[in-house]
Short mmCIF file of C-alpha atoms and ligand atoms in Angstrom, two decimals:
data_model
loop_
_atom_site.label_atom_id
_atom_site.label_comp_id
_atom_site.label_asym_id
_atom_site.label_seq_id
_atom_site.Cartn_x
_atom_site.Cartn_y
_atom_site.Cartn_z
CA MET Y 1 84.70 72.98 130.45
CA PRO Y 2 84.27 70.93 127.22
CA GLU Y 3 86.18 72.40 124.25
CA LEU Y 4 83.01 73.03 122.24
CA ASP Y 5 81.57 75.30 124.98
CA VAL Y 6 84.87 77.17 125.29
CA LEU Y 7 85.03 77.75 121.54
CA SER Y 8 81.39 78.80 121.20
CA ASP Y 9 82.24 81.74 123.51
CA VAL Y 10 84.80 83.13 121.05
CA TYR Y 11 83.91 81.75 117.64
CA ASN Y 12 81.23 83.72 115.81
CA ALA Y 13 81.80 82.58 112.22
CA HIS Y 14 82.46 79.50 110.14
CA LEU Y 15 84.32 78.55 106.99
CA ILE Y 16 82.01 78.07 104.00
CA GLN Y 17 84.68 77.05 101.52
CA ARG Y 18 88.35 77.26 100.58
CA ARG Y 19 89.14 77.62 96.90
CA ASP Y 20 92.76 76.70 96.15
CA PHE Y 21 94.72 78.55 93.46
CA ASN Y 22 97.90 76.64 94.31
CA GLU Y 23 99.30 74.72 97.29
CA SER Y 24 99.83 77.91 99.33
CA LEU Y 25 97.37 80.44 97.91
CA SER Y 26 93.63 80.29 98.49
CA GLU Y 27 90.39 82.19 98.68
CA PHE Y 28 88.51 81.67 101.96
CA THR Y 29 84.76 82.30 102.13
CA ILE Y 30 83.61 82.88 105.71
CA ALA Y 31 80.15 83.65 107.06
CA PHE Y 32 79.00 84.98 110.42
CA ASP Y 33 77.01 82.34 112.32
CA GLU Y 34 74.17 84.83 112.68
CA GLY Y 35 74.17 85.54 108.94
CA GLY Y 36 74.51 88.82 107.05
CA VAL Y 37 77.52 91.07 106.55
CA PRO Y 38 78.08 94.45 108.26
CA ASP Y 39 78.26 97.55 106.02
CA PHE Y 40 81.76 98.14 104.72
CA GLN Y 41 83.61 99.89 101.95
CA CYS Y 42 85.79 98.28 99.29
CA GLY Y 43 89.40 98.28 100.53
CA GLN Y 44 88.64 97.76 104.22
CA TYR Y 45 89.84 94.88 106.39
CA THR Y 46 88.84 92.90 109.43
CA THR Y 47 90.58 90.34 111.63
CA LEU Y 48 90.34 86.56 111.65
CA GLY Y 49 91.33 84.49 114.65
CA VAL Y 50 91.76 80.88 115.75
CA VAL Y 51 92.32 79.75 119.36
CA GLU Y 52 95.79 78.88 120.55
CA LYS Y 53 96.39 75.32 121.70
CA ASP Y 54 99.24 73.93 123.84
CA ASP Y 55 101.41 70.93 122.99
CA ASN Y 56 98.70 68.60 124.38
CA GLY Y 57 96.06 70.11 122.10
CA GLU Y 58 94.36 71.91 125.02
CA VAL Y 59 92.95 75.40 124.40
CA VAL Y 60 95.20 78.04 126.02
CA MET Y 61 93.19 80.26 128.37
CA GLY Y 62 93.95 83.95 128.92
CA ARG Y 63 92.46 86.25 131.57
CA ARG Y 64 89.36 86.96 129.47
CA GLY Y 65 88.89 83.51 127.95
CA PRO Y 66 90.58 81.43 125.26
CA LYS Y 67 93.61 83.08 123.66
CA LEU Y 68 93.22 83.86 119.98
CA THR Y 69 95.89 84.17 117.32
CA ARG Y 70 94.53 87.04 115.23
CA ARG Y 71 95.64 88.74 112.04
CA ALA Y 72 94.25 91.44 109.73
CA TYR Y 73 92.83 90.52 106.31
CA SER Y 74 91.57 92.75 103.51
CA ILE Y 75 88.11 91.82 102.30
CA ALA Y 76 88.28 90.62 98.68
CA SER Y 77 84.53 90.38 98.09
CA ALA Y 78 82.33 93.30 97.09
CA PRO Y 79 79.98 94.90 99.65
CA LYS Y 80 77.07 93.95 97.40
CA ASN Y 81 77.74 90.30 98.35
CA GLN Y 82 75.69 90.12 101.54
CA ASP Y 83 75.99 86.41 102.41
CA ALA Y 84 79.64 86.03 103.38
CA LEU Y 85 83.07 87.66 103.15
CA THR Y 86 85.91 86.35 101.01
CA TYR Y 87 89.63 86.67 101.63
CA TYR Y 88 92.67 86.07 99.42
CA ILE Y 89 95.36 84.56 101.63
CA VAL Y 90 98.89 83.22 101.15
CA ARG Y 91 100.13 80.53 103.52
CA VAL Y 92 103.27 81.63 105.40
CA GLU Y 93 104.80 78.25 106.21
CA ASP Y 94 106.19 79.19 109.63
CA GLY Y 95 103.48 81.76 110.31
CA ALA Y 96 101.47 81.81 113.53
CA LEU Y 97 97.98 81.93 111.98
CA THR Y 98 97.93 80.94 108.32
CA PRO Y 99 98.78 77.20 108.78
CA LYS Y 100 95.85 77.07 111.25
CA LEU Y 101 93.53 78.61 108.64
CA TRP Y 102 94.55 75.84 106.23
CA ASP Y 103 93.60 73.23 108.90
CA LEU Y 104 89.98 74.44 108.86
CA LYS Y 105 87.37 72.31 107.09
CA PRO Y 106 84.07 73.69 105.73
CA GLY Y 107 81.73 74.21 108.69
CA ASP Y 108 84.58 74.70 111.23
CA GLY Y 109 84.33 77.71 113.53
CA LEU Y 110 86.65 80.70 113.83
CA PHE Y 111 86.57 84.29 115.01
CA MET Y 112 85.81 87.05 112.47
CA ASP Y 113 85.65 90.58 113.85
CA ASN Y 114 82.42 92.31 112.85
CA ARG Y 115 84.11 95.72 113.25
CA ILE Y 116 85.36 96.35 109.71
CA LYS Y 117 88.09 98.98 109.56
CA GLY Y 118 90.49 100.91 107.39
CA THR Y 119 90.88 104.06 105.33
CA PHE Y 120 92.28 102.41 102.19
CA THR Y 121 89.08 103.19 100.31
CA LEU Y 122 87.86 105.07 97.27
CA GLU Y 123 85.81 107.42 99.44
CA SER Y 124 87.99 110.51 98.86
CA VAL Y 125 88.52 109.95 95.12
CA PRO Y 126 86.40 112.24 92.94
CA GLU Y 127 84.50 110.52 90.15
CA GLY Y 128 86.15 110.78 86.74
CA LYS Y 129 89.74 110.39 88.00
CA ASN Y 130 92.09 107.72 86.68
CA LEU Y 131 93.05 105.01 89.17
CA ALA Y 132 96.37 103.15 89.35
CA LEU Y 133 95.86 100.11 91.58
CA ILE Y 134 99.16 98.42 92.44
CA GLY Y 135 99.31 95.15 94.39
CA THR Y 136 101.97 92.55 95.16
CA GLY Y 137 100.93 88.98 96.05
CA THR Y 138 97.73 88.91 98.10
CA GLY Y 139 97.86 92.73 98.14
CA LEU Y 140 95.45 92.29 95.25
CA ALA Y 141 92.63 91.53 97.71
CA PRO Y 142 91.23 95.05 98.24
CA PHE Y 143 91.36 95.64 94.49
CA MET Y 144 89.24 92.54 93.84
CA SER Y 145 86.60 94.11 96.07
CA MET Y 146 86.85 97.48 94.27
CA ILE Y 147 86.83 95.97 90.78
CA GLN Y 148 83.89 93.65 91.47
CA GLU Y 149 81.85 96.43 93.05
CA HIS Y 150 82.55 99.07 90.40
CA ARG Y 151 82.93 97.08 87.17
CA GLY Y 152 80.62 98.41 84.51
CA THR Y 153 79.76 101.59 86.48
CA HIS Y 154 82.35 103.78 84.69
CA LEU Y 155 82.68 105.91 87.85
CA TRP Y 156 86.39 106.30 87.16
CA ASN Y 157 87.80 107.38 83.81
CA LYS Y 158 90.40 104.61 83.48
CA VAL Y 159 91.57 101.96 85.94
CA ALA Y 160 94.97 100.22 85.60
CA LEU Y 161 95.39 97.20 87.88
CA PHE Y 162 99.00 95.99 88.37
CA ASP Y 163 99.21 92.47 89.85
CA GLY Y 164 102.83 91.61 90.78
CA CYS Y 165 103.65 88.01 91.73
CA ARG Y 166 106.59 85.63 91.80
CA LEU Y 167 105.10 83.01 89.48
CA ALA Y 168 102.21 82.85 87.01
CA LYS Y 169 100.53 80.28 89.29
CA ASP Y 170 100.44 82.95 92.04
CA LEU Y 171 98.11 85.12 89.91
CA GLY Y 172 95.04 83.62 91.58
CA TYR Y 173 92.48 85.89 89.92
CA PHE Y 174 94.15 85.97 86.49
CA GLY Y 175 91.18 84.36 84.69
CA GLU Y 176 88.50 86.45 86.40
CA LEU Y 177 90.38 89.73 86.01
CA SER Y 178 91.23 89.08 82.36
CA ARG Y 179 87.52 88.47 81.66
CA ILE Y 180 86.42 91.57 83.57
CA ALA Y 181 88.96 93.72 81.67
CA GLN Y 182 87.66 92.34 78.36
CA GLU Y 183 84.10 93.27 79.29
CA ASP Y 184 84.83 96.72 80.74
CA PRO Y 185 87.00 98.88 78.45
CA THR Y 186 87.81 101.29 81.31
CA ILE Y 187 89.74 98.52 83.15
CA THR Y 188 93.25 97.39 82.13
CA TYR Y 189 94.65 94.32 83.90
CA LEU Y 190 98.47 94.21 84.05
CA PRO Y 191 99.86 91.06 85.66
CA THR Y 192 103.67 90.84 85.94
CA VAL Y 193 105.82 87.98 87.24
CA THR Y 194 109.34 88.01 88.68
CA ARG Y 195 110.43 84.38 89.05
CA GLU Y 196 108.63 82.57 86.25
CA PRO Y 197 111.07 80.33 84.31
CA GLU Y 198 112.08 81.90 80.99
CA ASP Y 199 110.96 78.82 79.02
CA SER Y 200 107.43 78.67 80.51
CA ASP Y 201 104.18 79.41 78.63
CA TRP Y 202 103.89 82.85 80.24
CA LYS Y 203 103.56 85.49 77.49
CA GLY Y 204 102.84 88.53 79.66
CA LEU Y 205 104.88 91.13 81.51
CA ARG Y 206 107.92 90.20 83.56
CA GLY Y 207 109.80 92.08 86.24
CA ARG Y 208 108.86 93.86 89.42
CA ILE Y 209 105.98 96.33 89.27
CA THR Y 210 108.46 99.11 89.98
CA GLU Y 211 110.09 98.43 86.59
CA HIS Y 212 106.83 99.31 84.83
CA LEU Y 213 106.22 102.61 86.60
CA LYS Y 214 108.55 104.93 84.72
CA PRO Y 215 106.17 107.56 83.29
CA SER Y 216 106.55 106.57 79.61
CA ALA Y 217 106.31 102.80 80.31
CA PHE Y 218 103.34 103.40 82.58
CA GLN Y 219 101.56 105.54 79.94
CA GLU Y 220 102.01 102.85 77.33
CA LEU Y 221 100.70 100.06 79.58
CA ALA Y 222 97.94 101.88 81.44
CA GLY Y 223 96.71 104.19 78.68
CA PHE Y 224 96.88 107.32 80.87
CA ASP Y 225 99.57 109.58 82.36
CA LEU Y 226 100.92 109.48 85.88
CA ASN Y 227 99.58 112.99 86.42
CA PRO Y 228 98.79 114.10 90.01
CA GLU Y 229 95.95 116.33 88.72
CA THR Y 230 94.02 113.47 87.16
CA CYS Y 231 95.13 110.30 88.92
CA HIS Y 232 94.91 108.59 92.33
CA ILE Y 233 97.31 105.78 93.22
CA PHE Y 234 96.55 102.84 95.53
CA MET Y 235 99.31 100.43 96.64
CA CYS Y 236 98.90 97.31 98.73
CA GLY Y 237 101.01 94.39 99.92
CA ASN Y 238 104.78 94.12 100.33
CA PRO Y 239 106.01 97.13 102.37
CA ALA Y 240 109.32 97.33 100.45
CA MET Y 241 107.35 97.83 97.21
CA ILE Y 242 105.26 100.54 98.84
CA ASP Y 243 108.33 102.39 100.19
CA GLN Y 244 110.02 102.30 96.79
CA CYS Y 245 106.95 103.41 94.87
CA GLU Y 246 106.15 106.19 97.30
CA GLY Y 247 109.44 107.91 96.37
CA LEU Y 248 108.76 107.47 92.65
CA PHE Y 249 105.33 109.04 92.95
CA THR Y 250 106.21 111.94 95.28
CA ASP Y 251 109.00 112.87 92.84
CA LEU Y 252 106.25 113.25 90.21
CA GLY Y 253 104.28 115.64 92.45
CA PHE Y 254 101.88 113.16 94.06
CA LEU Y 255 100.99 113.63 97.74
CA VAL Y 256 100.52 110.83 100.28
CA LYS Y 257 97.06 110.93 101.85
CA ASP Y 258 97.25 111.07 105.65
CA ARG Y 259 95.66 112.99 108.54
CA LYS Y 260 97.58 116.14 107.63
CA ASN Y 261 96.86 115.78 103.90
CA PRO Y 262 93.36 114.32 103.53
CA GLU Y 263 93.34 115.58 99.92
CA GLY Y 264 96.37 113.37 99.09
CA ASN Y 265 96.25 111.15 96.01
CA VAL Y 266 98.58 108.33 97.11
CA HIS Y 267 96.95 105.67 99.32
CA PHE Y 268 98.62 102.56 100.72
CA GLU Y 269 98.10 99.49 102.90
CA ARG Y 270 101.22 97.71 104.21
CA TYR Y 271 100.68 94.02 104.95
CA TRP Y 272 103.66 93.70 107.32
C1 FAD J 301 95.56 95.71 107.03
C2 FAD J 301 96.15 94.36 106.66
C3 FAD J 301 95.49 93.57 105.73
C4 FAD J 301 96.03 92.32 105.37
N1 FAD J 301 95.39 91.57 104.43
C5 FAD J 301 95.93 90.40 104.02
C6 FAD J 301 95.29 89.64 102.97
O1 FAD J 301 94.24 90.02 102.45
N2 FAD J 301 95.88 88.46 102.62
C7 FAD J 301 97.03 88.00 103.20
O2 FAD J 301 97.51 86.91 102.80
N3 FAD J 301 97.64 88.72 104.17
C8 FAD J 301 97.11 89.88 104.61
N4 FAD J 301 97.71 90.59 105.62
C9 FAD J 301 98.82 89.94 106.35
C10 FAD J 301 98.22 89.09 107.51
O3 FAD J 301 97.71 89.95 108.50
C11 FAD J 301 99.25 88.17 108.17
O4 FAD J 301 100.39 88.91 108.51
C12 FAD J 301 99.67 87.01 107.27
O5 FAD J 301 98.53 86.21 106.91
C13 FAD J 301 100.70 86.11 107.96
O6 FAD J 301 100.18 85.68 109.18
P1 FAD J 301 100.87 84.50 109.98
O7 FAD J 301 100.41 84.61 111.41
O8 FAD J 301 100.68 83.19 109.32
O9 FAD J 301 102.42 84.83 109.88
P2 FAD J 301 103.29 85.68 110.88
O10 FAD J 301 103.77 84.82 111.97
O11 FAD J 301 102.52 86.89 111.28
O12 FAD J 301 104.51 86.05 109.89
C14 FAD J 301 104.51 87.29 109.22
C15 FAD J 301 105.58 87.31 108.13
O13 FAD J 301 105.04 86.67 107.00
C16 FAD J 301 105.26 87.45 105.82
N5 FAD J 301 103.92 87.85 105.31
C17 FAD J 301 102.83 88.22 106.04
N6 FAD J 301 101.78 88.48 105.22
C18 FAD J 301 102.18 88.25 103.98
C19 FAD J 301 101.55 88.33 102.74
N7 FAD J 301 100.27 88.68 102.60
N8 FAD J 301 102.27 88.04 101.64
C20 FAD J 301 103.57 87.69 101.77
N9 FAD J 301 104.24 87.58 102.92
C21 FAD J 301 103.56 87.85 104.03
C22 FAD J 301 106.11 88.63 106.26
O14 FAD J 301 107.47 88.29 106.07
C23 FAD J 301 105.81 88.76 107.72
O15 FAD J 301 106.86 89.30 108.47
C24 FAD J 301 97.22 91.84 105.98
C25 FAD J 301 97.87 92.65 106.93
C26 FAD J 301 97.35 93.90 107.25
C27 FAD J 301 98.08 94.75 108.26
N1 NAP J 302 104.73 82.73 96.09
C1 NAP J 302 105.07 81.45 96.29
O1 NAP J 302 105.29 80.68 95.38
C2 NAP J 302 105.17 80.95 97.70
C3 NAP J 302 105.17 79.59 97.92
C4 NAP J 302 105.23 79.16 99.24
C5 NAP J 302 105.32 80.07 100.26
N2 NAP J 302 105.34 81.37 100.01
C6 NAP J 302 105.45 82.31 101.13
O2 NAP J 302 104.47 83.30 101.01
C7 NAP J 302 105.01 84.54 101.46
C8 NAP J 302 104.76 85.59 100.47
O3 NAP J 302 105.15 85.35 99.19
P1 NAP J 302 104.49 86.17 97.98
O4 NAP J 302 105.20 85.73 96.77
O5 NAP J 302 103.03 86.07 98.02
O6 NAP J 302 104.79 87.73 98.33
P2 NAP J 302 106.07 88.66 98.11
O7 NAP J 302 107.30 88.01 98.63
O8 NAP J 302 105.71 89.98 98.64
O9 NAP J 302 106.26 88.74 96.51
C9 NAP J 302 105.21 89.19 95.64
C10 NAP J 302 105.80 90.00 94.49
O10 NAP J 302 106.28 91.25 94.99
C11 NAP J 302 107.56 91.48 94.44
N3 NAP J 302 108.34 92.40 95.25
C12 NAP J 302 109.02 92.14 96.40
N4 NAP J 302 109.65 93.25 96.82
C13 NAP J 302 109.36 94.23 95.93
C14 NAP J 302 109.74 95.60 95.81
N5 NAP J 302 110.53 96.20 96.70
N6 NAP J 302 109.26 96.31 94.77
C15 NAP J 302 108.47 95.73 93.85
N7 NAP J 302 108.09 94.44 93.90
C16 NAP J 302 108.53 93.69 94.93
C17 NAP J 302 108.18 90.09 94.34
O11 NAP J 302 109.28 90.13 93.48
P3 NAP J 302 110.61 89.24 93.73
O12 NAP J 302 110.31 87.87 93.23
O13 NAP J 302 111.64 89.97 92.91
O14 NAP J 302 110.92 89.26 95.20
C18 NAP J 302 106.99 89.31 93.82
O15 NAP J 302 106.88 89.45 92.43
C19 NAP J 302 106.43 84.34 101.81
O16 NAP J 302 106.50 84.20 103.21
C20 NAP J 302 106.77 83.04 101.11
O17 NAP J 302 107.74 82.32 101.84
C21 NAP J 302 105.25 81.85 98.73
#
């Protein structure tokens, strides 16, 4: 069967554009071929997939059709954007899928699951709480969706967004988030970098996010207390960061939200 026919069986979406923040960090805008976007909540994810090819460039067939390399991605756009979905993705050089995503040109097909999933959402957070949103690297993606959807609504009392990256050039949404925080006094944007050369132009915070979470340092930066009665915490990205922070927060009386504790106030999404 010609390759185009094989691919049209599995590909249901196409790349609209890739916006590069640096050589290995980009925002991908992807639309379903049939148009529209399914209902979803800020913080949810779906999967993207590209067919596997053998050494001769032939599509590898499985029992049910072409084999797909698939991975989960948090949606970075707000649900109010109904034309397409955006994703904030870092290229893992020896990764199975991400180099293939970087091979795509605008208009190229790929698979995008229309079943949007995940419980890393604001659904269980009562209005008026303070929110601490803590992301490493592309773990910022779900927070971009939340911030864009809720900016200016003042649903939450105060929102502190920690954005932890290796280098200043890895803070892809620095400009947008700085502007949003200037316009909405309830939002504080707190980027911090770990490997930026000492003599660079960077004037902001340095060090791992975990170094800024001691209660007094947090209070000073975020403008509210790490108090389990008034605050919900969301963490996303590097699993080592999440494991470390979880201990810090449970020691302060916070409770991880899970099936047994649906009232919990600590929420997380591990990327690997
Ligand atoms: C629910 C969920 C949502 C996700 N959302 C995103 C997202 O919005 N953006 C995104 O870039 N990734 C996201 N990921 C990770 C993504 O699914 C892939 O693992 C990643 O893109 C690497 O895929 P790969 O096939 O190229 O590499 P693989 O061959 O799968 O290699 C994986 C290795 O790459 C490293 N790695 C994977 N993801 C990241 C990452 N994001 N940052 C740093 N190192 C990483 C880890 O060391 C991991 O062991 C998410 C994962 C989950 C479970
Ligand atoms: N970022 C780049 O410049 C770059 C370039 C090319 C390829 N890549 C590839 O992209 C992938 C991901 O890199 P990434 O930089 O996006 O993600 P990352 O490795 O998860 O690092 C993001 C941030 O999280 C911090 N961090 C790591 N462990 C932590 C912990 N336990 N507690 C608190 N903070 C923690 C890192 O600090 P530390 O610096 O202290 O680890 C860094 O500031 C890797 O596979 C990498 O090889 C990255």
